mmCIF file of C-alpha atoms and ligand atoms in Angstrom:
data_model
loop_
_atom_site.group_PDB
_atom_site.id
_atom_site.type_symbol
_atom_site.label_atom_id
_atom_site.label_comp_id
_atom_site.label_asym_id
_atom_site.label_seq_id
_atom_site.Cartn_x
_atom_site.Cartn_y
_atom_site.Cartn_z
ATOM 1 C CA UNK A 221 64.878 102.401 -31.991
ATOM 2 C CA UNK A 222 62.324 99.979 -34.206
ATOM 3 C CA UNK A 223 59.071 98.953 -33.345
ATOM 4 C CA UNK A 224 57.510 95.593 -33.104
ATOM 5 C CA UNK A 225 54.409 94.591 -33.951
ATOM 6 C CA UNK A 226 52.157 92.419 -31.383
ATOM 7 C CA UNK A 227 49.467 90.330 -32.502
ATOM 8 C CA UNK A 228 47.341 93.396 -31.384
ATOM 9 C CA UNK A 229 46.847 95.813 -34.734
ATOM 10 C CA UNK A 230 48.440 98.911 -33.118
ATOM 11 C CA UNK A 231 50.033 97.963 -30.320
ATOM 12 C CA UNK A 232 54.251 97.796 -30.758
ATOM 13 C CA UNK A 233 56.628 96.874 -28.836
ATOM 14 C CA UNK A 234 59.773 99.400 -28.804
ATOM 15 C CA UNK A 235 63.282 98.143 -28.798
ATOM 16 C CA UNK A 236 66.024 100.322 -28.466
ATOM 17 C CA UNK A 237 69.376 100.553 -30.881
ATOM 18 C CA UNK A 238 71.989 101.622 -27.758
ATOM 19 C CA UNK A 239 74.944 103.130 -29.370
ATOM 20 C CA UNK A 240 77.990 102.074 -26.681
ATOM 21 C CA UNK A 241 81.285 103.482 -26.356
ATOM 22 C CA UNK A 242 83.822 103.516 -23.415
ATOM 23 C CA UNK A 243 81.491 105.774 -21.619
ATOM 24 C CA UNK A 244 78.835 103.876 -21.906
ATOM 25 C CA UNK A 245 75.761 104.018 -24.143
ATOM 26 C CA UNK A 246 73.327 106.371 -25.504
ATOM 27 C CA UNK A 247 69.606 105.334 -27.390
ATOM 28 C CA UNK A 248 66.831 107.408 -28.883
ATOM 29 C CA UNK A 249 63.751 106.095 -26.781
ATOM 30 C CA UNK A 250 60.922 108.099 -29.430
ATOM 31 C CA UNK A 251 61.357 109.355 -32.698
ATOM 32 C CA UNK A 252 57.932 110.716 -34.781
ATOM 33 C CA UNK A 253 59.592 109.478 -38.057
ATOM 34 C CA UNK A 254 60.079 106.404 -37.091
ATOM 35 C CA UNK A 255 56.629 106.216 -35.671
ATOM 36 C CA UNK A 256 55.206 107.417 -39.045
ATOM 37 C CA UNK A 257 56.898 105.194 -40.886
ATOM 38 C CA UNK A 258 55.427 102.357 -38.985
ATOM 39 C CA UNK A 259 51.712 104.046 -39.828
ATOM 40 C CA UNK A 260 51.518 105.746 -36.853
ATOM 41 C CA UNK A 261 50.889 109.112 -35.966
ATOM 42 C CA UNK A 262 51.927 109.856 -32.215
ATOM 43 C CA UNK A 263 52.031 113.291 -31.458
ATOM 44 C CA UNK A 264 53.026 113.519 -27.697
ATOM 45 C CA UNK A 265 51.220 116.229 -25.759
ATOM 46 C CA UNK A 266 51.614 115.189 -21.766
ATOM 47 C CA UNK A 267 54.066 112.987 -20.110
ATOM 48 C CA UNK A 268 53.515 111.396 -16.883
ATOM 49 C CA UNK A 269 55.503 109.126 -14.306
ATOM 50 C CA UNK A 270 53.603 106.914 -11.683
ATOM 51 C CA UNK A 271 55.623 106.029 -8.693
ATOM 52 C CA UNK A 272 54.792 102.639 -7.195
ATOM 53 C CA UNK A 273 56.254 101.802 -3.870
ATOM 54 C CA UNK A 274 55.332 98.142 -3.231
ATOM 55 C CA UNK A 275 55.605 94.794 -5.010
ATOM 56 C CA UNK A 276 52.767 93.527 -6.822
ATOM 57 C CA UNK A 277 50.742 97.160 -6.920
ATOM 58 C CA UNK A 278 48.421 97.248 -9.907
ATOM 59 C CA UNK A 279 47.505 100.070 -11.466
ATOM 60 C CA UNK A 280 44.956 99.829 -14.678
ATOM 61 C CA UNK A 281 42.763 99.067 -16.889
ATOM 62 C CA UNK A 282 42.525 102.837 -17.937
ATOM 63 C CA UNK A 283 41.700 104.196 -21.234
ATOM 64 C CA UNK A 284 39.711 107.705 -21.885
ATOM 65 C CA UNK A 285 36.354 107.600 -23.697
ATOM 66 C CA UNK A 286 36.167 109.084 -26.956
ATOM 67 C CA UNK A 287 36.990 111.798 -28.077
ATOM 68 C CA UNK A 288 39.747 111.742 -25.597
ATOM 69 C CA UNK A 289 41.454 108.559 -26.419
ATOM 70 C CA UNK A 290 44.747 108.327 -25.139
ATOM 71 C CA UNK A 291 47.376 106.796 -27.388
ATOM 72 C CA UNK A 292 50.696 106.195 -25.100
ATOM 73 C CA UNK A 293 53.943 105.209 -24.982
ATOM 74 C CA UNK A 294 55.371 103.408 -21.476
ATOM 75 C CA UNK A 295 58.637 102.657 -19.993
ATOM 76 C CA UNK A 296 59.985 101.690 -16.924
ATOM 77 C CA UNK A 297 62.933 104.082 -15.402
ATOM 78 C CA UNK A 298 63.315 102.264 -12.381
ATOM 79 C CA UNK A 299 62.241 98.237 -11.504
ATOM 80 C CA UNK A 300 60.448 95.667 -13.311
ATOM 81 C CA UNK A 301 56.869 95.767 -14.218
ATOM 82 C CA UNK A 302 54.141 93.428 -16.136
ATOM 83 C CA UNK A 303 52.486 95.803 -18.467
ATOM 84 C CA UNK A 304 49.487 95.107 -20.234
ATOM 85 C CA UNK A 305 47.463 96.521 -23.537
ATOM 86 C CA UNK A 306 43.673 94.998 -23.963
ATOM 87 C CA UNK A 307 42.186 95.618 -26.890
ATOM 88 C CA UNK A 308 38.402 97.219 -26.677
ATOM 89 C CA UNK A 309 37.606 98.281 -29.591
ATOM 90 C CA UNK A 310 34.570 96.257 -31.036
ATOM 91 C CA UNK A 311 35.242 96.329 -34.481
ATOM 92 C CA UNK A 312 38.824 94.966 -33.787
ATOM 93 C CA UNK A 313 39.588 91.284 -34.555
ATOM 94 C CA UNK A 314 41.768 91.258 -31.472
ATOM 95 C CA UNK A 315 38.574 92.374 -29.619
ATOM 96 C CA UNK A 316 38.810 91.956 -25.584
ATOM 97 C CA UNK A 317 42.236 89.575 -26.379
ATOM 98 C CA UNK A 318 45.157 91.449 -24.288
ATOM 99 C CA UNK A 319 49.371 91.597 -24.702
ATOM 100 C CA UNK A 320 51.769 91.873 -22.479
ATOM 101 C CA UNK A 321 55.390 91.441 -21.403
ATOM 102 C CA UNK A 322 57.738 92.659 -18.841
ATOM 103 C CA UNK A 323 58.906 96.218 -18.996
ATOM 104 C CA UNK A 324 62.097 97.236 -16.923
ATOM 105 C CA UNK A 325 64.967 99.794 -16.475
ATOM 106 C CA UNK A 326 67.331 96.932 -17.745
ATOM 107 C CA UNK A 327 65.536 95.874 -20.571
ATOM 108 C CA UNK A 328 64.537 99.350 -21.940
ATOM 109 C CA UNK A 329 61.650 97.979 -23.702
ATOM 110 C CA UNK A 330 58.620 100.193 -24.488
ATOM 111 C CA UNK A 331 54.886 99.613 -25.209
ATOM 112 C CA UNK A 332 52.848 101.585 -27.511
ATOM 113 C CA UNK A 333 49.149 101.316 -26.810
ATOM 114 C CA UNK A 334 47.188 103.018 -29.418
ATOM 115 C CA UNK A 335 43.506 104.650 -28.480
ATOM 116 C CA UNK A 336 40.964 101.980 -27.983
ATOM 117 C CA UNK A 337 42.971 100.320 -25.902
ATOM 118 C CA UNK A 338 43.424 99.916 -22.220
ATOM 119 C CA UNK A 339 46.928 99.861 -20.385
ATOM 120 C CA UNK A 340 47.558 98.735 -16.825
ATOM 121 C CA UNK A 341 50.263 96.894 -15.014
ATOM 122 C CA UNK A 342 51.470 95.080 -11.794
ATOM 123 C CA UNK A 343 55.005 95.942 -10.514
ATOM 124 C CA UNK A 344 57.149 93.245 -9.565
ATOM 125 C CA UNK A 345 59.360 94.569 -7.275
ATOM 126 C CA UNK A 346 59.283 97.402 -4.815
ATOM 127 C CA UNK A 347 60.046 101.112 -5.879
ATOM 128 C CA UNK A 348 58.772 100.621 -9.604
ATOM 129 C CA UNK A 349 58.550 104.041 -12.172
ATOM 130 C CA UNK A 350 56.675 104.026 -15.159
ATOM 131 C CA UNK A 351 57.344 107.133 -17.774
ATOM 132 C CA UNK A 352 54.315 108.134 -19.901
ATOM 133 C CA UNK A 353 54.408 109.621 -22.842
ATOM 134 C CA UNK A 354 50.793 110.565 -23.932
ATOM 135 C CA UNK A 355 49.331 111.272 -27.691
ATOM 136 C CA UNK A 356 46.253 113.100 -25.832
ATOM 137 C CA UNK A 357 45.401 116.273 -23.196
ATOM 138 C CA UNK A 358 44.160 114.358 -19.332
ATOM 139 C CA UNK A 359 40.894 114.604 -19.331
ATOM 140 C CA UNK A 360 39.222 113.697 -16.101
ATOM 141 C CA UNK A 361 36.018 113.606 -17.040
ATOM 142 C CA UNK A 362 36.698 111.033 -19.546
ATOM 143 C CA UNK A 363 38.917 108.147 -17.468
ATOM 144 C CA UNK A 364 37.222 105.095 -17.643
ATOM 145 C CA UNK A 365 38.536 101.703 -17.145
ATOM 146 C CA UNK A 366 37.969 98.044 -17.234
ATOM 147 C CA UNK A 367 38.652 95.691 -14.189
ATOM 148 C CA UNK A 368 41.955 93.682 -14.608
ATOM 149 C CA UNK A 369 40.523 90.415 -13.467
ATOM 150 C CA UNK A 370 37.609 90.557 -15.567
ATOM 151 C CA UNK A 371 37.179 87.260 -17.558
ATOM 152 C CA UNK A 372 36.059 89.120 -20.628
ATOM 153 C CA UNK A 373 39.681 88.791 -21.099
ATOM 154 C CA UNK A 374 41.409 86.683 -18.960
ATOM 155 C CA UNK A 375 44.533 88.282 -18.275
ATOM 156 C CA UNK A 376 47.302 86.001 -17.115
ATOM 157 C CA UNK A 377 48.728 88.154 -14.575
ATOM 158 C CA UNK A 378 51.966 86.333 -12.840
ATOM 159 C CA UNK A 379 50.295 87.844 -9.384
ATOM 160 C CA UNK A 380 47.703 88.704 -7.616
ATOM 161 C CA UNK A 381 47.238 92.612 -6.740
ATOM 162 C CA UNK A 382 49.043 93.833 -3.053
ATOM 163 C CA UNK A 383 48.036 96.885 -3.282
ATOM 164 C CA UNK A 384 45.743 98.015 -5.906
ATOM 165 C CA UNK A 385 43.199 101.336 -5.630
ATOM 166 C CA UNK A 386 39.400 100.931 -5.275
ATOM 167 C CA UNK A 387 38.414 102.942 -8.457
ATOM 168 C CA UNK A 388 40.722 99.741 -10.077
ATOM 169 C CA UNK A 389 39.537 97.002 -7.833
ATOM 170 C CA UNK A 390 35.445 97.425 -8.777
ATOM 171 C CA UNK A 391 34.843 98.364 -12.321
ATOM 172 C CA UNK A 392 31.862 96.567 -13.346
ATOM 173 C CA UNK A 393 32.082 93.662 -16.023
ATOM 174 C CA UNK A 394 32.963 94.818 -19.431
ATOM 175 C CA UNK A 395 30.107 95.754 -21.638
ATOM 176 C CA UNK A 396 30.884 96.508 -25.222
HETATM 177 C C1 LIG V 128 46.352 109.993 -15.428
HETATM 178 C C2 LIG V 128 46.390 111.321 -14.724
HETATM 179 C C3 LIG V 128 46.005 111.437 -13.407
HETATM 180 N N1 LIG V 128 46.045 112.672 -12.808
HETATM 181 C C4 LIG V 128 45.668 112.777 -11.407
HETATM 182 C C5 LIG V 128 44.318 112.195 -11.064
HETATM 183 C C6 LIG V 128 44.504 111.681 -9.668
HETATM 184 O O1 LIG V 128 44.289 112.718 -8.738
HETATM 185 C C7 LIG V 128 45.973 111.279 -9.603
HETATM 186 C C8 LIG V 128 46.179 109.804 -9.807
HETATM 187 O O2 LIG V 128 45.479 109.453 -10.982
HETATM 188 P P1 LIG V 128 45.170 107.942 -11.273
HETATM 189 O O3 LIG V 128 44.711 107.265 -10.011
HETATM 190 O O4 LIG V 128 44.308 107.857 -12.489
HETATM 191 O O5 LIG V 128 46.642 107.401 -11.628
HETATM 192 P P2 LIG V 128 46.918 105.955 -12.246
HETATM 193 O O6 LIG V 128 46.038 104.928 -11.623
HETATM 194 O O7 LIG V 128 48.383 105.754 -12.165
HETATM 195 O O8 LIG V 128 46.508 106.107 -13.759
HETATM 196 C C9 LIG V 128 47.441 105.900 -14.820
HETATM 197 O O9 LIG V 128 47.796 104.564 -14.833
HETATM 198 C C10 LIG V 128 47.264 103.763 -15.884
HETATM 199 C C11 LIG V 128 47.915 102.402 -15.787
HETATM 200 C C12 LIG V 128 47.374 104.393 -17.217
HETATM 201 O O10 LIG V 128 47.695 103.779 -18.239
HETATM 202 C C13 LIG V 128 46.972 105.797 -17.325
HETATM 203 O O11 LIG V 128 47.846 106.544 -18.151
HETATM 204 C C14 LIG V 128 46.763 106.486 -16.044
HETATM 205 O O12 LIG V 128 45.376 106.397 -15.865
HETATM 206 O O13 LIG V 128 46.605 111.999 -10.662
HETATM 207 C C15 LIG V 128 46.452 113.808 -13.474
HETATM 208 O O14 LIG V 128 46.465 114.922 -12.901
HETATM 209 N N2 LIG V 128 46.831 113.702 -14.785
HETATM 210 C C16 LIG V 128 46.810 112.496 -15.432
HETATM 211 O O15 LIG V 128 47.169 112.461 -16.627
#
């Protein structure tokens, strides 16, 4: 696997290195070395998968207020999604500018989202999973989140929400 930078500092796209033979193929998806060498430190605590049944479901902008940011690494086992990373932290020159790119079972891509970011996505087909691997505990308490059609950032989303929960729908206009 390598890692590819975005024009977000910290956020990385993953591409895996398949190794094929006549059975097939077979690819690391994380490696800590790897992840080192690229500066980071991502010490996976939690993993998570979100099951999303309809087209065009949204899920996101979610991030967890210091100290309980949430560094994480997403994939898609199953359908096509547009995932997202948007950069809130103030002192960032990237502040409140976003990346994203289409994450799927067939392209086997990955997105690294470092803490002071938040990570959402809309599915883009029916019957969508999304693997988590998290660098921090859950922390209820501490979920926060920034609406995904707030013009703070302008997302470019290729659809508008189906289905999408209320939490998600009303978070108030990003403040700083
Ligand atoms: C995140 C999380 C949630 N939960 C419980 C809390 C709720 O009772 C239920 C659904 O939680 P939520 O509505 O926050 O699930 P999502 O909207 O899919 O949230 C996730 O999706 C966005 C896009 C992310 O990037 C986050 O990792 C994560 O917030 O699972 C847990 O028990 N553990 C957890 O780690």
């Amino acid at each position: 696997m390598r890692l590819e930078p975005t024009p977000i500092p910290g956020v990385h796209v993953v591409e895996l290195e398949p190794i094929a033979d006549e059975r097939g193929a077979f690819a690391r998806t994380f490696c800590w070395d790897t992840f080192a060498q690229a500066g980071i430190t991502f010490d996976a605590v939690q993993c998570n998968t979100s099951l999303n049944t309809k087209k065009h479901t949204l899920r996101g902008m979610h991030y967890q207020q210091a100290p309980h940011g949430e560094p994480k690494l997403v994939r898609v086992t199953q359908g096509r999604v547009f995932d997202v990373a948007v950069d809130l932290r103030p002192d960032s020159p990237t502040h409140r500018q976003w990346f994203g790119l289409e994450l799927s079972a067939d392209n086997h891509q990955s997105l690294y989202i470092p803490d002071g970011c938040a990570h959402g996505f809309i599915t883009l087909e029916d019957d969508c999973e999304v693997f988590y691997m998290m660098g921090a505990p859950y922390v209820a308490d501490a979920a926060r989140g920034v609406r995904y059609d707030d013009p703070a950032f302008g997302i470019d989303w290729p659809a508008a929400p189906a289905v999408i929960g209320d939490r998600d729908a009303h978070y108030p206009d990003y403040t700083p």
